[in-house]
Tab-separated table of C-alpha atoms in Angstrom:
chain	number	residue	atom	x	y	z
A	1	MET	CA	25.033	96.518	-34.025
A	2	ASP	CA	28.025	97.944	-32.129
A	3	TYR	CA	26.699	98.057	-28.577
A	4	THR	CA	30.175	98.770	-27.195
A	5	ALA	CA	30.392	102.026	-29.156
A	6	MET	CA	26.907	102.953	-27.952
A	7	VAL	CA	27.963	102.346	-24.357
A	8	ASP	CA	31.005	104.593	-24.848
A	9	VAL	CA	28.702	107.423	-25.964
A	10	PHE	CA	26.408	106.804	-23.012
A	11	ARG	CA	29.272	106.960	-20.528
A	12	GLU	CA	30.570	110.304	-21.807
A	13	ALA	CA	27.031	111.662	-21.781
A	14	ARG	CA	26.488	110.338	-18.263
A	15	VAL	CA	29.473	112.262	-16.932
A	16	ALA	CA	28.336	115.474	-18.632
A	17	ASP	CA	24.715	115.109	-17.536
A	18	GLY	CA	25.404	113.871	-14.010
A	19	THR	CA	23.276	110.739	-14.200
A	20	GLY	CA	23.980	108.022	-11.660
A	21	TRP	CA	23.672	104.684	-13.414
A	22	GLU	CA	25.644	102.462	-15.770
A	23	MET	CA	25.109	100.585	-19.023
A	24	THR	CA	27.021	97.686	-20.585
A	25	ALA	CA	26.898	95.970	-23.967
A	26	LYS	CA	25.383	92.912	-22.247
A	27	SER	CA	22.609	94.929	-20.627
A	28	VAL	CA	21.772	96.677	-23.917
A	29	ASP	CA	21.529	93.316	-25.673
A	30	ALA	CA	19.304	91.930	-22.901
A	31	ASP	CA	17.002	94.956	-23.036
A	32	VAL	CA	16.678	94.663	-26.809
A	33	ARG	CA	15.681	90.999	-26.473
A	34	ALA	CA	13.263	91.771	-23.632
A	35	PHE	CA	11.160	94.035	-25.823
A	36	GLY	CA	11.402	91.937	-28.959
A	37	SER	CA	13.095	94.768	-30.830
A	38	VAL	CA	14.820	94.440	-34.182
A	39	PRO	CA	18.014	96.517	-33.747
A	40	GLU	CA	18.271	97.309	-37.452
A	41	ARG	CA	14.861	99.023	-37.287
A	42	THR	CA	14.659	100.334	-33.741
A	43	MET	CA	18.162	101.723	-33.202
A	44	LEU	CA	19.544	104.780	-34.977
A	45	ILE	CA	23.264	105.513	-34.984
A	46	ALA	CA	24.881	108.886	-35.752
A	47	GLU	CA	28.441	108.585	-37.084
A	48	ILE	CA	31.177	110.984	-38.153
A	49	ASP	CA	34.060	109.431	-40.109
A	50	GLY	CA	33.197	106.009	-38.718
A	51	GLN	CA	32.984	107.192	-35.091
A	52	VAL	CA	29.680	106.754	-33.252
A	53	ILE	CA	28.774	110.150	-31.805
A	54	GLY	CA	25.146	109.523	-30.886
A	55	TRP	CA	22.349	106.997	-30.899
A	56	ALA	CA	18.673	106.584	-30.176
A	57	ARG	CA	16.535	103.556	-29.447
A	58	ALA	CA	12.798	102.959	-29.852
A	59	TYR	CA	10.663	100.291	-28.194
A	60	ASP	CA	6.993	99.590	-27.637
A	61	PHE	CA	6.542	99.297	-23.868
A	62	GLY	CA	3.013	98.024	-24.304
A	63	PHE	CA	-0.538	99.091	-23.527
A	64	ALA	CA	-1.621	100.285	-20.071
A	65	THR	CA	-5.119	101.099	-18.887
A	66	ASP	CA	-4.137	104.662	-17.884
A	67	ASP	CA	-1.483	105.647	-20.441
A	68	GLY	CA	-2.677	103.657	-23.447
A	69	ARG	CA	0.028	102.691	-25.929
A	70	MET	CA	3.433	103.667	-24.496
A	71	LEU	CA	5.931	104.234	-27.298
A	72	ASN	CA	9.225	104.659	-25.490
A	73	HIS	CA	12.553	105.969	-26.677
A	74	SER	CA	15.941	106.909	-25.281
A	75	GLY	CA	19.168	108.257	-26.682
A	76	HIS	CA	22.431	110.075	-26.113
A	77	VAL	CA	24.817	112.352	-28.026
A	78	LEU	CA	28.475	112.940	-27.202
A	79	PRO	CA	28.803	116.274	-25.366
A	80	ALA	CA	31.272	117.597	-27.963
A	81	TRP	CA	28.687	117.097	-30.727
A	82	ARG	CA	25.643	118.621	-29.060
A	83	ARG	CA	23.666	121.657	-30.273
A	84	ARG	CA	24.243	120.747	-33.914
A	85	GLY	CA	20.862	119.195	-34.626
A	86	ILE	CA	22.001	115.595	-34.103
A	87	GLY	CA	19.708	114.958	-31.153
A	88	ARG	CA	16.722	116.390	-33.022
A	89	ALA	CA	17.467	114.221	-36.060
A	90	LEU	CA	17.688	111.090	-33.897
A	91	LEU	CA	14.473	112.045	-32.114
A	92	GLY	CA	12.644	112.410	-35.418
A	93	GLY	CA	13.948	109.044	-36.560
A	94	VAL	CA	12.733	107.104	-33.523
A	95	GLN	CA	9.402	108.898	-33.622
A	96	ALA	CA	8.914	107.739	-37.213
A	97	GLU	CA	9.701	104.143	-36.256
A	98	LEU	CA	7.377	104.281	-33.250
A	99	ALA	CA	4.578	105.685	-35.398
A	100	HIS	CA	5.084	102.706	-37.714
A	101	VAL	CA	4.963	100.343	-34.723
A	102	ARG	CA	1.757	101.908	-33.478
A	103	SER	CA	0.083	101.525	-36.865
A	104	SER	CA	0.599	97.763	-36.595
A	105	ARG	CA	-1.144	97.491	-33.200
A	106	SER	CA	-4.860	96.808	-32.794
A	107	ASP	CA	-5.578	99.070	-29.834
A	108	PRO	CA	-9.166	99.789	-28.721
A	109	SER	CA	-10.851	102.538	-30.716
A	110	GLY	CA	-10.402	105.911	-29.034
A	111	SER	CA	-7.600	104.722	-26.730
A	112	SER	CA	-4.677	107.029	-26.114
A	113	ALA	CA	-1.035	106.770	-27.091
A	114	GLY	CA	2.081	108.820	-26.612
A	115	PHE	CA	5.809	109.022	-27.133
A	116	HIS	CA	7.497	108.472	-23.745
A	117	THR	CA	11.025	109.117	-22.520
A	118	TRP	CA	12.660	109.314	-19.090
A	119	ILE	CA	15.019	112.253	-18.486
A	120	PHE	CA	16.944	113.211	-15.353
A	121	ALA	CA	15.646	116.562	-14.125
A	122	SER	CA	19.177	117.980	-14.194
A	123	ASN	CA	19.513	117.311	-17.959
A	124	GLN	CA	18.303	120.728	-19.056
A	125	SER	CA	19.445	120.444	-22.685
A	126	ALA	CA	17.361	117.303	-23.273
A	127	ARG	CA	14.374	118.819	-21.480
A	128	THR	CA	14.526	121.933	-23.644
A	129	MET	CA	14.660	119.870	-26.846
A	130	LEU	CA	11.732	117.682	-25.811
A	131	GLU	CA	9.525	120.527	-24.641
A	132	ALA	CA	10.140	122.370	-27.920
A	133	ASP	CA	8.847	119.234	-29.675
A	134	GLY	CA	5.609	119.131	-27.721
A	135	TYR	CA	6.557	116.822	-24.837
A	136	ARG	CA	5.213	117.573	-21.385
A	137	PRO	CA	5.949	116.070	-17.940
A	138	LEU	CA	3.610	113.155	-17.269
A	139	ARG	CA	4.907	112.082	-13.867
A	140	TYR	CA	8.020	112.129	-11.699
A	141	VAL	CA	10.199	109.306	-10.419
A	142	VAL	CA	12.358	109.830	-7.343
A	143	GLU	CA	15.759	108.158	-7.037
A	144	MET	CA	16.447	107.358	-3.358
A	145	THR	CA	19.327	105.938	-1.321
A	146	ARG	CA	20.070	104.976	2.266
A	147	SER	CA	23.085	103.807	4.229
A	148	LEU	CA	23.307	100.146	5.199
A	149	ALA	CA	24.385	100.989	8.736
A	150	ASP	CA	21.956	100.592	11.662
A	151	LEU	CA	19.447	98.315	9.993
A	152	PRO	CA	16.182	97.459	11.774
A	153	ALA	CA	14.836	93.938	12.227
A	154	ILE	CA	11.243	93.467	11.050
A	155	GLU	CA	9.621	90.047	10.998
A	156	LEU	CA	7.208	88.758	8.380
A	157	PRO	CA	3.565	88.397	9.453
A	158	ASP	CA	2.585	85.042	10.927
A	159	GLY	CA	1.976	82.385	8.304
A	160	LEU	CA	4.542	83.720	5.835
A	161	SER	CA	8.053	82.477	5.145
A	162	THR	CA	10.968	83.053	2.801
A	163	ARG	CA	13.311	80.605	1.113
A	164	PRO	CA	16.077	80.759	-1.512
A	165	VAL	CA	14.630	81.505	-4.954
A	166	GLY	CA	15.429	78.951	-7.645
A	167	ALA	CA	14.836	78.830	-11.384
A	168	LEU	CA	11.514	77.014	-10.936
A	169	ASP	CA	10.272	79.825	-8.692
A	170	ARG	CA	10.767	82.502	-11.329
A	171	ALA	CA	7.422	82.034	-13.105
A	172	PRO	CA	5.161	82.264	-10.012
A	173	VAL	CA	7.173	85.193	-8.625
A	174	LEU	CA	6.949	87.175	-11.862
A	175	ARG	CA	3.279	86.289	-12.266
A	176	ALA	CA	2.588	87.672	-8.777
A	177	LEU	CA	4.636	90.797	-9.540
A	178	ASN	CA	2.744	91.366	-12.780
A	179	ASP	CA	-0.611	90.981	-11.056
A	180	ALA	CA	0.341	93.271	-8.164
A	181	MET	CA	1.518	96.002	-10.543
A	182	GLN	CA	-1.696	96.192	-12.559
A	183	ASP	CA	-2.997	99.085	-10.442
A	184	HIS	CA	0.252	101.072	-10.774
A	185	HIS	CA	0.729	103.925	-13.237
A	186	GLY	CA	1.973	102.948	-16.674
A	187	TRP	CA	2.203	99.195	-16.093
A	188	PRO	CA	1.451	97.375	-19.366
A	189	GLU	CA	-0.432	94.164	-19.935
A	190	MET	CA	2.314	91.522	-20.067
A	191	SER	CA	2.298	87.785	-20.735
A	192	ASP	CA	4.331	85.273	-18.724
A	193	ASP	CA	6.804	85.070	-21.617
A	194	GLN	CA	7.229	88.853	-21.708
A	195	MET	CA	7.830	88.974	-17.961
A	196	ALA	CA	10.414	86.196	-18.257
A	197	LEU	CA	12.254	88.124	-20.973
A	198	MET	CA	12.259	91.263	-18.804
A	199	PHE	CA	14.161	89.375	-16.110
A	200	ASP	CA	16.392	87.291	-18.395
A	201	HIS	CA	18.947	89.981	-17.734
A	202	PRO	CA	22.509	90.103	-16.334
A	203	VAL	CA	21.426	92.558	-13.631
A	204	ARG	CA	17.681	92.213	-13.033
A	205	GLY	CA	17.739	88.402	-12.984
A	206	GLN	CA	19.812	87.827	-9.833
A	207	PHE	CA	17.633	85.214	-8.125
A	208	ASP	CA	20.059	84.869	-5.231
A	209	VAL	CA	19.375	88.482	-4.224
A	210	TRP	CA	15.590	88.239	-4.434
A	211	GLN	CA	13.555	88.186	-1.227
A	212	VAL	CA	10.140	86.539	-1.679
A	213	ALA	CA	7.374	85.936	0.867
A	214	TRP	CA	5.340	82.756	0.532
A	215	CYS	CA	2.051	81.689	2.096
A	216	GLY	CA	2.346	77.979	1.504
A	217	ASP	CA	2.901	77.700	-2.248
A	218	ARG	CA	1.539	81.157	-3.020
A	219	VAL	CA	3.743	84.217	-3.598
A	220	VAL	CA	2.394	87.184	-1.632
A	221	GLY	CA	5.230	89.692	-1.957
A	222	GLY	CA	8.769	90.259	-3.070
A	223	VAL	CA	11.783	92.528	-3.345
A	224	LEU	CA	13.647	91.633	-6.538
A	225	GLY	CA	16.942	93.250	-5.638
A	226	TYR	CA	20.283	93.122	-7.387
A	227	VAL	CA	23.882	94.300	-7.334
A	228	ASP	CA	25.295	95.924	-10.470
A	229	ALA	CA	29.010	95.167	-10.204
A	230	ASP	CA	29.861	97.027	-13.429
A	231	GLU	CA	28.070	100.132	-12.219
A	232	ASN	CA	29.790	99.990	-8.833
A	233	LEU	CA	33.175	99.745	-10.531
A	234	ALA	CA	32.428	102.631	-12.897
A	235	MET	CA	30.949	104.853	-10.180
A	236	ASP	CA	33.454	103.839	-7.470
A	237	ARG	CA	30.830	102.836	-4.929
A	238	ARG	CA	29.328	99.773	-3.231
A	239	ARG	CA	25.617	100.022	-3.941
A	240	GLY	CA	22.904	97.394	-4.046
A	241	TYR	CA	19.369	97.848	-5.277
A	242	THR	CA	16.102	97.421	-3.388
A	243	GLU	CA	13.886	97.226	-6.463
A	244	GLY	CA	10.946	95.209	-7.764
A	245	ILE	CA	9.016	95.748	-4.529
A	246	PHE	CA	5.480	94.371	-4.567
A	247	THR	CA	2.739	92.938	-2.355
A	248	VAL	CA	-0.371	91.204	-3.689
A	249	ARG	CA	-3.559	93.132	-2.955
A	250	ASP	CA	-5.042	90.979	-0.187
A	251	TRP	CA	-1.791	91.122	1.815
A	252	ARG	CA	-1.181	94.869	1.608
A	253	GLY	CA	-1.050	96.900	4.793
A	254	ARG	CA	0.221	93.993	6.925
A	255	GLY	CA	3.956	94.740	6.906
A	256	VAL	CA	5.006	92.289	4.182
A	257	ALA	CA	6.947	94.872	2.172
A	258	SER	CA	8.635	96.298	5.279
A	259	ALA	CA	9.911	92.873	6.335
A	260	LEU	CA	11.188	92.028	2.855
A	261	ILE	CA	12.876	95.412	2.463
A	262	THR	CA	14.815	94.905	5.699
A	263	GLN	CA	15.819	91.392	4.594
A	264	ASN	CA	17.051	92.823	1.302
A	265	LEU	CA	19.052	95.520	3.086
A	266	ARG	CA	20.709	92.982	5.371
A	267	LEU	CA	21.614	90.737	2.442
A	268	LEU	CA	23.153	93.682	0.574
A	269	ARG	CA	25.179	94.610	3.646
A	270	ASP	CA	26.351	91.011	4.050
A	271	ARG	CA	27.619	91.159	0.459
A	272	GLY	CA	29.804	94.135	1.210
A	273	MET	CA	27.535	96.931	0.028
A	274	THR	CA	27.456	100.216	1.921
A	275	GLU	CA	24.303	101.757	0.463
A	276	ALA	CA	20.995	100.729	-1.071
A	277	ALA	CA	19.029	102.513	-3.771
A	278	LEU	CA	15.570	102.389	-5.300
A	279	SER	CA	13.274	104.460	-7.484
A	280	VAL	CA	9.597	105.242	-6.980
A	281	ASP	CA	6.807	107.066	-8.782
A	282	THR	CA	5.853	110.090	-6.669
A	283	GLU	CA	2.185	109.282	-7.402
A	284	ASN	CA	2.438	105.582	-6.543
A	285	PRO	CA	-1.126	104.622	-5.551
A	286	THR	CA	-0.050	102.391	-2.642
A	287	GLY	CA	1.844	105.154	-0.815
A	288	ALA	CA	5.240	103.592	-1.495
A	289	LEU	CA	7.143	106.887	-1.249
A	290	VAL	CA	6.104	107.360	2.380
A	291	LEU	CA	6.976	103.720	3.145
A	292	TYR	CA	10.475	104.083	1.726
A	293	GLU	CA	11.073	107.326	3.611
A	294	ARG	CA	10.039	105.507	6.783
A	295	HIS	CA	12.755	102.954	6.003
A	296	GLY	CA	15.419	105.642	5.830
A	297	PHE	CA	15.553	106.258	2.078
A	298	ARG	CA	16.069	109.865	0.985
A	299	GLU	CA	15.757	111.519	-2.406
A	300	VAL	CA	19.047	112.040	-4.260
A	301	ASP	CA	17.788	112.659	-7.799
A	302	ARG	CA	14.625	113.041	-9.810
A	303	VAL	CA	13.592	111.733	-13.209
A	304	ILE	CA	10.881	113.287	-15.360
A	305	VAL	CA	8.729	110.981	-17.457
A	306	TYR	CA	7.971	113.039	-20.554
A	307	ARG	CA	5.090	112.286	-22.917
A	308	ARG	CA	4.042	113.693	-26.273
A	309	GLU	CA	0.382	112.932	-26.789
A	310	LEU	CA	-0.675	111.336	-30.079
A	311	GLU	CA	-4.051	111.090	-31.775
A	312	PRO	CA	-6.381	108.455	-30.267
A	313	ALA	CA	-6.605	105.087	-31.974
A	314	PRO	CA	-9.136	105.097	-34.834
């Protein structure tokens, strides 16, 4: 599979659509491995005279208590080749593969399922195509940034500490993250191995950027930040990410997340970054959007999570 050609298509589409993130061949490969996908079945390529002009990717994101089976897909078409039916053909192809995937799952009788895709709100052409095919907005995700000037100092609650995160810490950190996210929208049931694959990634797996709060040997919260050097080069900026923010249930409301966020921001600044970014579900049940606004983050873009509802499991 020619991931480099796929990335070239993505980059041209990104410029046309005004999206603010980057993709590399390494990150595509890592994402494919994370979801156990078989590229020959789950990736569709559109070519003209040997040139890749579009692609689409399908993956089973798992089963969540609120959304049921989440059958995700993404894709891009070169701007010069749009409005010729290529996007619709790719969409139909990934839907067929996802329907096949769903038929192999043993979901509870009567449970829901849907095709899911994330689209920047400014991408009107993709929104029009999806809505014509029966997709509807399910929820909204806000992209936020803040300057790394004038950072506050917030201490962890008494009894908690941080330390450098090593390879042996990965499993307990990811286990705590997985547990803390179970009451969030659209979070699937994931095994330890699946969580490890999610973070065996050239960007998401930067242990040296992670900030983790410990109560003795127990993980009680974390900010699993990172710096995407390729993205910064492509976008001509110095941005770090304040992502993977979580607090275990019995420690919520005590300032753990606030302290870890400020530690993350200071680390990013020390590494030469000038801004931090994160994304958050506008309906986050823990009130995260308000917390991030209190820490100086402001909305710069919005993503729509689209869903096309499928028949319940038999």
